mmCIF file of C-alpha atoms and ligand atoms in Angstrom:
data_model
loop_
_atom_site.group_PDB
_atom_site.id
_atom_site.type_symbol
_atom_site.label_atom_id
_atom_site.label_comp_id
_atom_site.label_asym_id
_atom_site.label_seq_id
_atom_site.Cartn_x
_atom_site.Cartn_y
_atom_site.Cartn_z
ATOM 1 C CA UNK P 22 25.747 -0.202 -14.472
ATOM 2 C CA UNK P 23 26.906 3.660 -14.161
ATOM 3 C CA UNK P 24 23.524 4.512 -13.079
ATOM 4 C CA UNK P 25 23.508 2.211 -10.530
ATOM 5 C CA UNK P 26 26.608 3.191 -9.125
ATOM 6 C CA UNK P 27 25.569 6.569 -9.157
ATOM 7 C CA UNK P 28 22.936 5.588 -6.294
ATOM 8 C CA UNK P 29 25.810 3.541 -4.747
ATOM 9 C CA UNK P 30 27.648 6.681 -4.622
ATOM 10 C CA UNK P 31 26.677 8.520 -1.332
ATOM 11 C CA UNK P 32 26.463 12.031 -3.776
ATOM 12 C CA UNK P 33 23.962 10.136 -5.728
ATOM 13 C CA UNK P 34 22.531 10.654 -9.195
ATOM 14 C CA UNK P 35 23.232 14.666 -8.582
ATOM 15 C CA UNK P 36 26.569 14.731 -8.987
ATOM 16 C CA UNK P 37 26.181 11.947 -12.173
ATOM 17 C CA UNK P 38 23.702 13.954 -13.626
ATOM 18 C CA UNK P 39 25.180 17.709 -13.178
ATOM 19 C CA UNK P 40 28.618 16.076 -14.785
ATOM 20 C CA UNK P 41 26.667 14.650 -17.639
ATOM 21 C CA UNK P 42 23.951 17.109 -18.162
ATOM 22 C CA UNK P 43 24.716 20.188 -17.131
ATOM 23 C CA UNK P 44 27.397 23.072 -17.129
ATOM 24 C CA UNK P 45 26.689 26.880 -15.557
ATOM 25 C CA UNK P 46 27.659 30.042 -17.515
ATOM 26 C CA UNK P 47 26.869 32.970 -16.467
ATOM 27 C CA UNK P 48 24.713 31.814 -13.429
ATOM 28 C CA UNK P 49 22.398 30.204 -16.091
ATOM 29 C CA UNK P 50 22.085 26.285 -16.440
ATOM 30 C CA UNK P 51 22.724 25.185 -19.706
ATOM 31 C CA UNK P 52 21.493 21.469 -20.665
ATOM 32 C CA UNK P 53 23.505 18.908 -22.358
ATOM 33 C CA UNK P 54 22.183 17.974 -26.392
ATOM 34 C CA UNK P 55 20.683 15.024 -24.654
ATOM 35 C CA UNK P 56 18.500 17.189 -22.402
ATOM 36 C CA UNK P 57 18.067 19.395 -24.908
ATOM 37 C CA UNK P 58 16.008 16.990 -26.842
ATOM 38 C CA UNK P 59 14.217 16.056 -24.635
ATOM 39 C CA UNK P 60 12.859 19.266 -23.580
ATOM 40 C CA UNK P 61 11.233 19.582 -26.969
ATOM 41 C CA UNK P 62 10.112 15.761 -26.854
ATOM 42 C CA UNK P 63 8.450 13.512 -24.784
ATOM 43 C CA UNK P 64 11.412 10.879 -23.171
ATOM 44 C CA UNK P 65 9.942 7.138 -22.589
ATOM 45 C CA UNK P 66 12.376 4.404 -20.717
ATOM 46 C CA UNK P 67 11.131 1.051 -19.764
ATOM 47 C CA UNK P 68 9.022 2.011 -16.967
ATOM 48 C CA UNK P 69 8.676 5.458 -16.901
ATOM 49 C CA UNK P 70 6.921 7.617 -19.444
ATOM 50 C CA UNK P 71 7.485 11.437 -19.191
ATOM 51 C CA UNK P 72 5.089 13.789 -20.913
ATOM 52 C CA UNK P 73 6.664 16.861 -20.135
ATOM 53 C CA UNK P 74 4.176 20.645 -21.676
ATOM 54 C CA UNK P 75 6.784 23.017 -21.835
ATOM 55 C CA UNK P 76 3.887 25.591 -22.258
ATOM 56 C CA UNK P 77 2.497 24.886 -18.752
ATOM 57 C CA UNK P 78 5.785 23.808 -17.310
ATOM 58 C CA UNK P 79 3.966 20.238 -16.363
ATOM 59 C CA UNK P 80 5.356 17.106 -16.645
ATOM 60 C CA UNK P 81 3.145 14.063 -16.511
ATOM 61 C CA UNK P 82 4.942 10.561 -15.144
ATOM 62 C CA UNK P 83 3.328 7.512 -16.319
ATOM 63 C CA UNK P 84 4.586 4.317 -14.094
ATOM 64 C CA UNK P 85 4.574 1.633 -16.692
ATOM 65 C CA UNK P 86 5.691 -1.446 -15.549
ATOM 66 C CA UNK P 87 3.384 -4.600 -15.372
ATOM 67 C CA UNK P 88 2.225 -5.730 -13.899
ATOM 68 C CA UNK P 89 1.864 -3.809 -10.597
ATOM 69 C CA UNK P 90 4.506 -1.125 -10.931
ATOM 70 C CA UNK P 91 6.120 -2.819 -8.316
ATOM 71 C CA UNK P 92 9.250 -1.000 -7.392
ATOM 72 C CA UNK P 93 11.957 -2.543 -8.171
ATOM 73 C CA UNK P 94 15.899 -1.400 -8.602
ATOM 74 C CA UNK P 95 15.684 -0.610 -12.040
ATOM 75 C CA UNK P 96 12.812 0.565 -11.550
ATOM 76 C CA UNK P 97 13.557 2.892 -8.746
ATOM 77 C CA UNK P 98 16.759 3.634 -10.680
ATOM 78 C CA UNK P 99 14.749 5.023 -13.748
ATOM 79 C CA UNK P 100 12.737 6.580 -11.694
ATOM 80 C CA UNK P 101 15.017 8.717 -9.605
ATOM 81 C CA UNK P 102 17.205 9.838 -12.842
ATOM 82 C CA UNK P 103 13.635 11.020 -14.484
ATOM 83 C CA UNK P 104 12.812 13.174 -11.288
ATOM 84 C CA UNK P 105 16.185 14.418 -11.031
ATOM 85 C CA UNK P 106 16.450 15.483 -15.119
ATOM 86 C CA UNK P 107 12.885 17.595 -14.201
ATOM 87 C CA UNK P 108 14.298 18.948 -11.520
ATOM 88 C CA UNK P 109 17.343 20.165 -13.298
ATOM 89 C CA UNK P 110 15.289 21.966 -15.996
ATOM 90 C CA UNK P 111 14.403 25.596 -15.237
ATOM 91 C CA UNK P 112 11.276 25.164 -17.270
ATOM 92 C CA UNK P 113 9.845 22.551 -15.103
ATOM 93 C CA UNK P 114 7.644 23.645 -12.035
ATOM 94 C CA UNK P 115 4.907 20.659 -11.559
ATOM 95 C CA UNK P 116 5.351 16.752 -11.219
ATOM 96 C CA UNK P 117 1.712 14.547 -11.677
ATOM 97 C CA UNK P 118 2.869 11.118 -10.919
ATOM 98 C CA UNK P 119 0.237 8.601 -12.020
ATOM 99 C CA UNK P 120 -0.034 4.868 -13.474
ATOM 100 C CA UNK P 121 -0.975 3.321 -16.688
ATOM 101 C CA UNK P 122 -1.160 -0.172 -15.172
ATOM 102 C CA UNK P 123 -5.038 -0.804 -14.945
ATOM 103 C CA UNK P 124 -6.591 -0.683 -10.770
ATOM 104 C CA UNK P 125 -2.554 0.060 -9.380
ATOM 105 C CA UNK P 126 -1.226 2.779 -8.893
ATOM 106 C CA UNK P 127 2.064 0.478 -7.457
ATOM 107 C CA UNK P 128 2.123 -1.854 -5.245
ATOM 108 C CA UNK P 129 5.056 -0.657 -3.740
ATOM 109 C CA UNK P 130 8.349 -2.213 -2.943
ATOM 110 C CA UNK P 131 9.256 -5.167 -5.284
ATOM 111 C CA UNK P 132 8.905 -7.755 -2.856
ATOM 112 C CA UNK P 133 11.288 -10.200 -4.750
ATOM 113 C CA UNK P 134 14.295 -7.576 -4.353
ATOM 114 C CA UNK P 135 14.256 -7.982 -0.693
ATOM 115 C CA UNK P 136 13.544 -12.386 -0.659
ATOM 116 C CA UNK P 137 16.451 -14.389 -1.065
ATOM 117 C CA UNK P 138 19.087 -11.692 -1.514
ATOM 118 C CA UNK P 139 22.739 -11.003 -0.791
ATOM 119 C CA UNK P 140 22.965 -8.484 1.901
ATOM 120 C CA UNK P 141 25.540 -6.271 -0.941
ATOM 121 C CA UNK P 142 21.888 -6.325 -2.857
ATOM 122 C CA UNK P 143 19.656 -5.683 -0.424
ATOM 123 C CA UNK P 144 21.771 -2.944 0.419
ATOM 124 C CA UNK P 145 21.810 -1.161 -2.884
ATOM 125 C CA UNK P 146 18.259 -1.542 -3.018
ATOM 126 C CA UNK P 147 17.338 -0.046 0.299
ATOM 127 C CA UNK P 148 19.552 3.128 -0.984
ATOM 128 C CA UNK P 149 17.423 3.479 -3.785
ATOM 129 C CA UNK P 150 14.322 3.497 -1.764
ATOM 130 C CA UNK P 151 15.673 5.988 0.448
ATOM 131 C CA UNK P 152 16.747 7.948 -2.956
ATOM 132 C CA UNK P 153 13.323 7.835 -4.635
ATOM 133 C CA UNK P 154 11.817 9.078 -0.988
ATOM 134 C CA UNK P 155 14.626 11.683 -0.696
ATOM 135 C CA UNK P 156 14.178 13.356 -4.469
ATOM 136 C CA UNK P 157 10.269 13.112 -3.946
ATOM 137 C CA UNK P 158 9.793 14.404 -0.610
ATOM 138 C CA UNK P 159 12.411 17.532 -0.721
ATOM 139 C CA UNK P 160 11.396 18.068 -4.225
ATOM 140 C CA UNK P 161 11.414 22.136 -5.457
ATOM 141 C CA UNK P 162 8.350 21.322 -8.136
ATOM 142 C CA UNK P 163 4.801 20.826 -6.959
ATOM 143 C CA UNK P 164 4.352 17.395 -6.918
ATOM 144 C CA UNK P 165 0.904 15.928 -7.360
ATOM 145 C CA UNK P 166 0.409 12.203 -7.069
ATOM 146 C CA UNK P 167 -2.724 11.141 -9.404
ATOM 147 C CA UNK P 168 -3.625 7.349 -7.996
ATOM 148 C CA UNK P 169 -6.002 5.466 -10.382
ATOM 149 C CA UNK P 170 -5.269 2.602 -8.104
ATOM 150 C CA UNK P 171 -4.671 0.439 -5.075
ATOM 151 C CA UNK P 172 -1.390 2.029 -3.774
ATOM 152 C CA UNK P 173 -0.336 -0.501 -0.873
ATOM 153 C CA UNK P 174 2.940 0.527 1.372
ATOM 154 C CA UNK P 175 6.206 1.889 -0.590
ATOM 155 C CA UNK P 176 3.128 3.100 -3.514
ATOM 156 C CA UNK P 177 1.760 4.842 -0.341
ATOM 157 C CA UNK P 178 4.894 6.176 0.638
ATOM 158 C CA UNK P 179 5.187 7.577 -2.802
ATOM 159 C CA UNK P 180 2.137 8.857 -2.850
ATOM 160 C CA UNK P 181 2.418 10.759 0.396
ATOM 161 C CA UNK P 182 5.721 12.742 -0.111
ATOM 162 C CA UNK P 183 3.332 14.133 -2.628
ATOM 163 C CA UNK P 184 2.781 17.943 -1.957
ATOM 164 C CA UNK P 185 -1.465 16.632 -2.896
ATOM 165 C CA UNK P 186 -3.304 13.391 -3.221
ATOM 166 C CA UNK P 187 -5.974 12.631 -5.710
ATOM 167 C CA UNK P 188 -7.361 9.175 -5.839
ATOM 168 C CA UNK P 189 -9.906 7.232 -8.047
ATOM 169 C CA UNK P 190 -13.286 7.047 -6.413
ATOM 170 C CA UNK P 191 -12.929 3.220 -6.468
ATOM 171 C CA UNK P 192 -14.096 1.035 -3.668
ATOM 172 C CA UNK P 193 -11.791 -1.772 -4.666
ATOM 173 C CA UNK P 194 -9.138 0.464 -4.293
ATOM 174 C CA UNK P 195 -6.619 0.959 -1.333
ATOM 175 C CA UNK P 196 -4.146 3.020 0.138
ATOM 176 C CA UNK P 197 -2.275 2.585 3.318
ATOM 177 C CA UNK P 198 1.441 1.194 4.730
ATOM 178 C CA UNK P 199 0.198 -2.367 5.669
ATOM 179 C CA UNK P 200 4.351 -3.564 6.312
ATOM 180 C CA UNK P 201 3.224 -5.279 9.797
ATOM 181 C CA UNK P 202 1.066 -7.192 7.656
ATOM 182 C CA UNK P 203 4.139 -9.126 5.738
ATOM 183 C CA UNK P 204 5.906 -8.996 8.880
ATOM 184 C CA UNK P 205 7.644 -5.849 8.520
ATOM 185 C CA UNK P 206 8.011 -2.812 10.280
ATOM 186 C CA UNK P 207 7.942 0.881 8.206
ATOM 187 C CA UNK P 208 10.982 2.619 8.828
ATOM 188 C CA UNK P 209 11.273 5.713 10.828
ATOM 189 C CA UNK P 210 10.946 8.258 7.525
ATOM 190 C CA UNK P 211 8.037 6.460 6.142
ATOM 191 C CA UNK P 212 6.217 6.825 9.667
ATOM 192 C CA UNK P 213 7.295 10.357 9.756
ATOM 193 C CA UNK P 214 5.899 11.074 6.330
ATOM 194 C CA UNK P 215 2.924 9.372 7.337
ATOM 195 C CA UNK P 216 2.395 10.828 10.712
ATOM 196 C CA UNK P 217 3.128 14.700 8.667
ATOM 197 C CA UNK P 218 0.329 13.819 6.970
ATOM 198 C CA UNK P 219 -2.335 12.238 8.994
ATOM 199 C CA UNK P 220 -0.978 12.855 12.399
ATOM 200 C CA UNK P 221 0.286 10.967 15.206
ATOM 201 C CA UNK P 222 -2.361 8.426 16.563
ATOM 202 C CA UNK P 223 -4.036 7.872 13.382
ATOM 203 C CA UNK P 224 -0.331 6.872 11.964
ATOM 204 C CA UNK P 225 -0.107 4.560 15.413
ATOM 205 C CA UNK P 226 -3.089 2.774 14.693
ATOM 206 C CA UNK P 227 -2.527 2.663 10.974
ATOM 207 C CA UNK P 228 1.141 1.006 10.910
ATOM 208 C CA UNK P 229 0.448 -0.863 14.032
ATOM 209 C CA UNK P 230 -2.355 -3.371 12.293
ATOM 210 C CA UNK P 231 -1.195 -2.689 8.672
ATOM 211 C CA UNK P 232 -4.448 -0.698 7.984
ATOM 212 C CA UNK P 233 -5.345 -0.232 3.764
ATOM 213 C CA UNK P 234 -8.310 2.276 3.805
ATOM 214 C CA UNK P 235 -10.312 2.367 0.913
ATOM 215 C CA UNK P 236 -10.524 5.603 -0.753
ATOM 216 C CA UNK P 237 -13.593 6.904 1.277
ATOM 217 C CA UNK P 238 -11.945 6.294 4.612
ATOM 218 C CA UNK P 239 -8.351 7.694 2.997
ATOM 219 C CA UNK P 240 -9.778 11.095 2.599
ATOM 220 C CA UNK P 241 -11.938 10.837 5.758
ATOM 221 C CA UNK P 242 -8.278 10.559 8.013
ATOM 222 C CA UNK P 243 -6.871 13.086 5.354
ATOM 223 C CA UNK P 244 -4.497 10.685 4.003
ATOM 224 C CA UNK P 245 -5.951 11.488 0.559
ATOM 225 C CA UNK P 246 -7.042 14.839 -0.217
ATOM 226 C CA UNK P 247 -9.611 14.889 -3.102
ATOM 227 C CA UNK P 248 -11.733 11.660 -4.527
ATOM 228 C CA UNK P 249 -12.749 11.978 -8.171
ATOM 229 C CA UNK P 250 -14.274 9.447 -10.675
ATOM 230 C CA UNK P 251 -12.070 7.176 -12.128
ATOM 231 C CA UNK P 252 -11.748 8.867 -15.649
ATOM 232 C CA UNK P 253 -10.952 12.451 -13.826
ATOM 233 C CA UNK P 254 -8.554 11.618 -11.709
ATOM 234 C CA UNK P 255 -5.594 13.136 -14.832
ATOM 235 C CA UNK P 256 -7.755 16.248 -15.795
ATOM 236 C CA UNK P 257 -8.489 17.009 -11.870
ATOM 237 C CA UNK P 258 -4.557 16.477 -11.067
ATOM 238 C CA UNK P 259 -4.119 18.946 -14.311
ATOM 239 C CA UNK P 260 -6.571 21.711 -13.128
ATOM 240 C CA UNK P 261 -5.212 21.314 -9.401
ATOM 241 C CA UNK P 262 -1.447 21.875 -10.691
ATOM 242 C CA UNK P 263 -2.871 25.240 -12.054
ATOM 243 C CA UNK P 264 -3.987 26.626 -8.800
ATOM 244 C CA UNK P 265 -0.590 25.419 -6.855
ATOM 245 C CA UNK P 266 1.600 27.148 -9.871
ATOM 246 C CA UNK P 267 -0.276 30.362 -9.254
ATOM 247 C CA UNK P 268 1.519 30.596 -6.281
ATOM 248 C CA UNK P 269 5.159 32.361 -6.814
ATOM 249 C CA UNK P 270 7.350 29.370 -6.984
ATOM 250 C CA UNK P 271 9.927 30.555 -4.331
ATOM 251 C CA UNK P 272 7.580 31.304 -1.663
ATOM 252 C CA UNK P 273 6.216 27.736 -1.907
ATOM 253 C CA UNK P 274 9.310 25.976 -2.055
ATOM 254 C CA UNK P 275 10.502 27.712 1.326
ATOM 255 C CA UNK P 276 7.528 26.792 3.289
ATOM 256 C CA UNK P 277 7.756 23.371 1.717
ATOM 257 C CA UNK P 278 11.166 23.395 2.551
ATOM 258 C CA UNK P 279 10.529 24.872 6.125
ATOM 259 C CA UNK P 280 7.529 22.351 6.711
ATOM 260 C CA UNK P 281 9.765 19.126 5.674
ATOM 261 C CA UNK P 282 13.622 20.004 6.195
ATOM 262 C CA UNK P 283 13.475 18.376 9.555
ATOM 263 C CA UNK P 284 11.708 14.829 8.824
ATOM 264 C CA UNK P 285 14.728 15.038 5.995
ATOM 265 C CA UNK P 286 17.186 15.482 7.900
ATOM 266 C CA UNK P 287 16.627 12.967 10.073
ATOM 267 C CA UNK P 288 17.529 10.701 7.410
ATOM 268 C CA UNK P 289 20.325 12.564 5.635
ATOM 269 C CA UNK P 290 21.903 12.078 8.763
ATOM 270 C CA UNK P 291 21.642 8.555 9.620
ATOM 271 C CA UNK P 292 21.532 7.072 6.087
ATOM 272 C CA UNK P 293 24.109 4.574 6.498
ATOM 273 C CA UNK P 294 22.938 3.300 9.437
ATOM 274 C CA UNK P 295 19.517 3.167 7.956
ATOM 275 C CA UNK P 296 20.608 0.563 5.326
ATOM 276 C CA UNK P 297 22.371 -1.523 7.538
ATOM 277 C CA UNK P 298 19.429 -1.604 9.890
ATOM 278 C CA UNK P 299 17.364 -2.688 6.855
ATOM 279 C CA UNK P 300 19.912 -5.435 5.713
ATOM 280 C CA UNK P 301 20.438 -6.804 8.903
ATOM 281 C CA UNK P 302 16.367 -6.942 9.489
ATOM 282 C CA UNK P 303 15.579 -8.064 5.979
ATOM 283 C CA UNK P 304 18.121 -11.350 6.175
ATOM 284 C CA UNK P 305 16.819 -12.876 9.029
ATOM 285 C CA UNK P 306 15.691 -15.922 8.401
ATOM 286 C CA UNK P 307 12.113 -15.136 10.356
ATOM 287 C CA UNK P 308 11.528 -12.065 8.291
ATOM 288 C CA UNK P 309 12.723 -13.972 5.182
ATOM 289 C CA UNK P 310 9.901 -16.870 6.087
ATOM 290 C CA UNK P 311 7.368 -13.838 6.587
ATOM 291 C CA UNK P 312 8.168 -12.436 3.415
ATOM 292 C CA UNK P 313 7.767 -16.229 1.544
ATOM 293 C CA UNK P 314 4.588 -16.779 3.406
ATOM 294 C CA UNK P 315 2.987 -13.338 1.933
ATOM 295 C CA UNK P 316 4.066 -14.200 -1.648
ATOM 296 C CA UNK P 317 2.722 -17.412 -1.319
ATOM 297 C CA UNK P 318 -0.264 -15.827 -0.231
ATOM 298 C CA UNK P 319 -0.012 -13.292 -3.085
ATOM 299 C CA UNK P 320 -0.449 -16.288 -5.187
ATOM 300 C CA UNK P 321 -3.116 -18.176 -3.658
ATOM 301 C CA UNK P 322 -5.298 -14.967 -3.629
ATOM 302 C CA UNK P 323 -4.754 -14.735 -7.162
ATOM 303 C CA UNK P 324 -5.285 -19.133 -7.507
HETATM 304 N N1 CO8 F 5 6.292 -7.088 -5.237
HETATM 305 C C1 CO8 F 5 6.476 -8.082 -6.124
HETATM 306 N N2 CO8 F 5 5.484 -8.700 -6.787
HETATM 307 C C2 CO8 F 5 4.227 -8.279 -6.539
HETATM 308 C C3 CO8 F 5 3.959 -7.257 -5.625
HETATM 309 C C4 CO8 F 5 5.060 -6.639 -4.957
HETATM 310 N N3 CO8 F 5 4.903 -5.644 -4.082
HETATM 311 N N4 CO8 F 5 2.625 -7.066 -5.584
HETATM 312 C C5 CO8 F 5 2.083 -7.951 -6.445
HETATM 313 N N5 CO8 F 5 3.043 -8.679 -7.018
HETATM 314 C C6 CO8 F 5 2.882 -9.706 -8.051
HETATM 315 C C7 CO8 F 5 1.924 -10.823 -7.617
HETATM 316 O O1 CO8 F 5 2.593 -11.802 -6.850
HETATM 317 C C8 CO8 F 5 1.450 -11.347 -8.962
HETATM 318 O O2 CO8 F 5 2.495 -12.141 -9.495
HETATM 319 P P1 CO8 F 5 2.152 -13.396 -10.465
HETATM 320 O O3 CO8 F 5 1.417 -12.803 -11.639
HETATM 321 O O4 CO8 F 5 3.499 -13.948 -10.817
HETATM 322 O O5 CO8 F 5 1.304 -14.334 -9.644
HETATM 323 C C9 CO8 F 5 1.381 -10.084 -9.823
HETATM 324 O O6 CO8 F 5 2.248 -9.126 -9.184
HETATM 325 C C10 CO8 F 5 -0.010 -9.480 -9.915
HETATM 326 O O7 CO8 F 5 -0.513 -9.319 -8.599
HETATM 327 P P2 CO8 F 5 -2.069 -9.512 -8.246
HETATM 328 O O8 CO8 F 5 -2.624 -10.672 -9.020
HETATM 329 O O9 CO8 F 5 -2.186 -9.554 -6.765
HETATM 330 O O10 CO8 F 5 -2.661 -8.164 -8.860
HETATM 331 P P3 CO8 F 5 -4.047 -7.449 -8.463
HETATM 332 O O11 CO8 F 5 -4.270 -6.439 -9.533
HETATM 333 O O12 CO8 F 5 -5.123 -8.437 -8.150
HETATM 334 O O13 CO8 F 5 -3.728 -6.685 -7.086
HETATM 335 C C11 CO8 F 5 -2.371 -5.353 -5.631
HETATM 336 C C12 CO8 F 5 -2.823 -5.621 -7.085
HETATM 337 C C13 CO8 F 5 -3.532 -4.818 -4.818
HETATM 338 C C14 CO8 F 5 -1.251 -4.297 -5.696
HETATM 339 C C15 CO8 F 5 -1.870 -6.680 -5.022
HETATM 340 O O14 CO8 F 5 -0.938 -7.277 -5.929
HETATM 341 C C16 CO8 F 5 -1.172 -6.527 -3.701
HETATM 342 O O15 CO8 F 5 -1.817 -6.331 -2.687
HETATM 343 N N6 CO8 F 5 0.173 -6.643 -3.697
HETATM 344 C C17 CO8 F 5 0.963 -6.613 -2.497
HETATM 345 C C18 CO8 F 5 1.217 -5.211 -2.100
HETATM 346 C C19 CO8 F 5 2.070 -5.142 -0.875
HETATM 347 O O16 CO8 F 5 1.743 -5.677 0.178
HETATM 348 N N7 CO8 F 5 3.224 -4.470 -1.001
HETATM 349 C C20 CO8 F 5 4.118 -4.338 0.095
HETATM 350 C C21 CO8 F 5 5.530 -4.242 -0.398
HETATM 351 S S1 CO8 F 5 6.597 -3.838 0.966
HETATM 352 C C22 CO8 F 5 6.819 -2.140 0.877
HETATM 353 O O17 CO8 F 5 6.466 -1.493 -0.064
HETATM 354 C C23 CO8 F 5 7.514 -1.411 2.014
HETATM 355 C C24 CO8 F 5 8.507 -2.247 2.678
HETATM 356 C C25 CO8 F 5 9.309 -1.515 3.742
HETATM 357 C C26 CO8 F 5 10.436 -2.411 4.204
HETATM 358 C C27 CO8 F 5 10.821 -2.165 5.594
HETATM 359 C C28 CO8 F 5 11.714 -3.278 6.113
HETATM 360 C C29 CO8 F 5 12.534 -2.846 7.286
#
């Protein structure tokens, strides 16, 4: 698949994308009859709705796939092209990222892509994590992560190379990278994203015993920033957007930019060696038992 091999390809979806979407004249971008359209309309794949208000310059981006948004290849895939067409239009300056799967936000990495695998797969799925984390977290558009849900490690992760964190008022609800919990270990950039946000010993603590907070407690350790009732959580993420767009956009984007260019880096820089690190860990057979024991458990909780 083209758009596969476009994440394969260590230039990534960019290079894809600028080829097939864009060309420059004059130092202006001009968009391709396919991006065209869909600057007037609304674009919908499989598991990704965009809503994009060329009036406000807001785009909304409905995860839609049941039943957990669990994130999967294609759906990372999807995912990264849809963040990566809004950031190549001019008109775009705001990203709400939000679910339409009732009480999830997502429950983060599809589980099944990293049980019983070939290491070539496991591979080419740990790239697209590290692409979906890459686009998100060095992202030029405010970026405002709406969670009407539980949001359990990668969902987390998503939700915290957010520039602002709104969740559902919902004790059922929780939020946190609980890896050691299945066995795992978060890799180095998810820590760092985690420990930019919340700070150093509450990260320890956290990823040491696999904490999920419920929404209360996630705001109380700041890794949430505003709880709102359930049915609020869109119009709040709306109104919020407002405020950050008042903000000239280049000033923002350089102290974004100057606040999270070095956590980047850090993975820029060793991405190779990240995914072999995560292939070699994810095929052992312990870690593959660990895994099978937590989907069983998945299961029986549900039994
Ligand atoms: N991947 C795949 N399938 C999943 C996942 C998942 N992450 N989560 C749930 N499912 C499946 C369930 O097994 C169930 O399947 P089925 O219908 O066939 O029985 C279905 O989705 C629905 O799940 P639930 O019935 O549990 O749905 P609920 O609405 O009751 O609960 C929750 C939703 C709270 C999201 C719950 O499903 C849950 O807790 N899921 C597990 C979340 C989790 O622990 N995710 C961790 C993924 S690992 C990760 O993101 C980072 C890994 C970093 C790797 C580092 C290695 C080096």
């Amino acid at each position: 698949m083209a758009l596969r091999a476009a994440l394969r390809n260590k230039s990534g979806l960019s290079s894809l994308l600028s080829q097939r979407s864009s060309c420059h004249s004059h130092g202006r971008v001009c968009l391709s009859p396919v991006l065209v359209a869909q600057r007037r309309n609304n674009s919908t794949s499989p598991k990704i709705k965009v809503d994009f208000d060329q009036s406000t310059g807001v785009a909304v981006m409905q995860m839609q796939s049941p039943p957990v948004n669990s994130l999967s290849l294609d759906f990372l895939t999807e995912f990264c092209i849809g963040v990566e067409k809004l950031e190549m239009d001019k008109s775009c300056r705001g990203l709400i990222i939000t679910s339409n799967q009732p009480k999830v936000f997502s429950a983060g990495l599809d589980i099944m892509e990293m049980y019983g695998k070939s290491p070539e797969r496991c591979g080419e799925f740990w790239r697209a994590v590290q692409e979906m984390w890459l686009k998100l977290y060095s992202s030029n558009l405010v970026t405002i992560a709406a969670i009407n849900g539980s949001s359990p490690a990668g969902g987390c992760l998503m939700s915290i190379t957010c520039d602002y964190r709104i969740m559902a008022d919902n004790p059922r609800y929780s939020i946190g990278l609980n890896e050691t919990q299945l066995g795992i270990v978060a890799p180095f950039w998810f820590k760092d994203t985690m420990t930019n946000t919340v700070g150093h010993r509450t990260t320890e603590i956290a990823l040491e015993l696999g904490l999920l907070y419920n929404p209360s407690e996630a705001l109380k350790i700041g890794l949430v920033d505003q709880l709102v009732p359930e049915d609020q959580v869109l119009t709040t993420a709306t109104q919020t957007m407002a405020k950050w767009l008042a903000i000239p956009d280049h000033a923002r984007q350089i102290t974004k930019s100057m606040m999270r260019k070095p956590t980047i880096d850090k993975l820029t820089s060793n991405r190779e060696a990240d995914i072999q690190n995560f292939v070699s860990f994810i095929t052992k057979d312990s870690i593959q038992k660990s895994l099978r024991m937590y989907l069983e458990m998945l299961k029986k909780r549900k039994g």
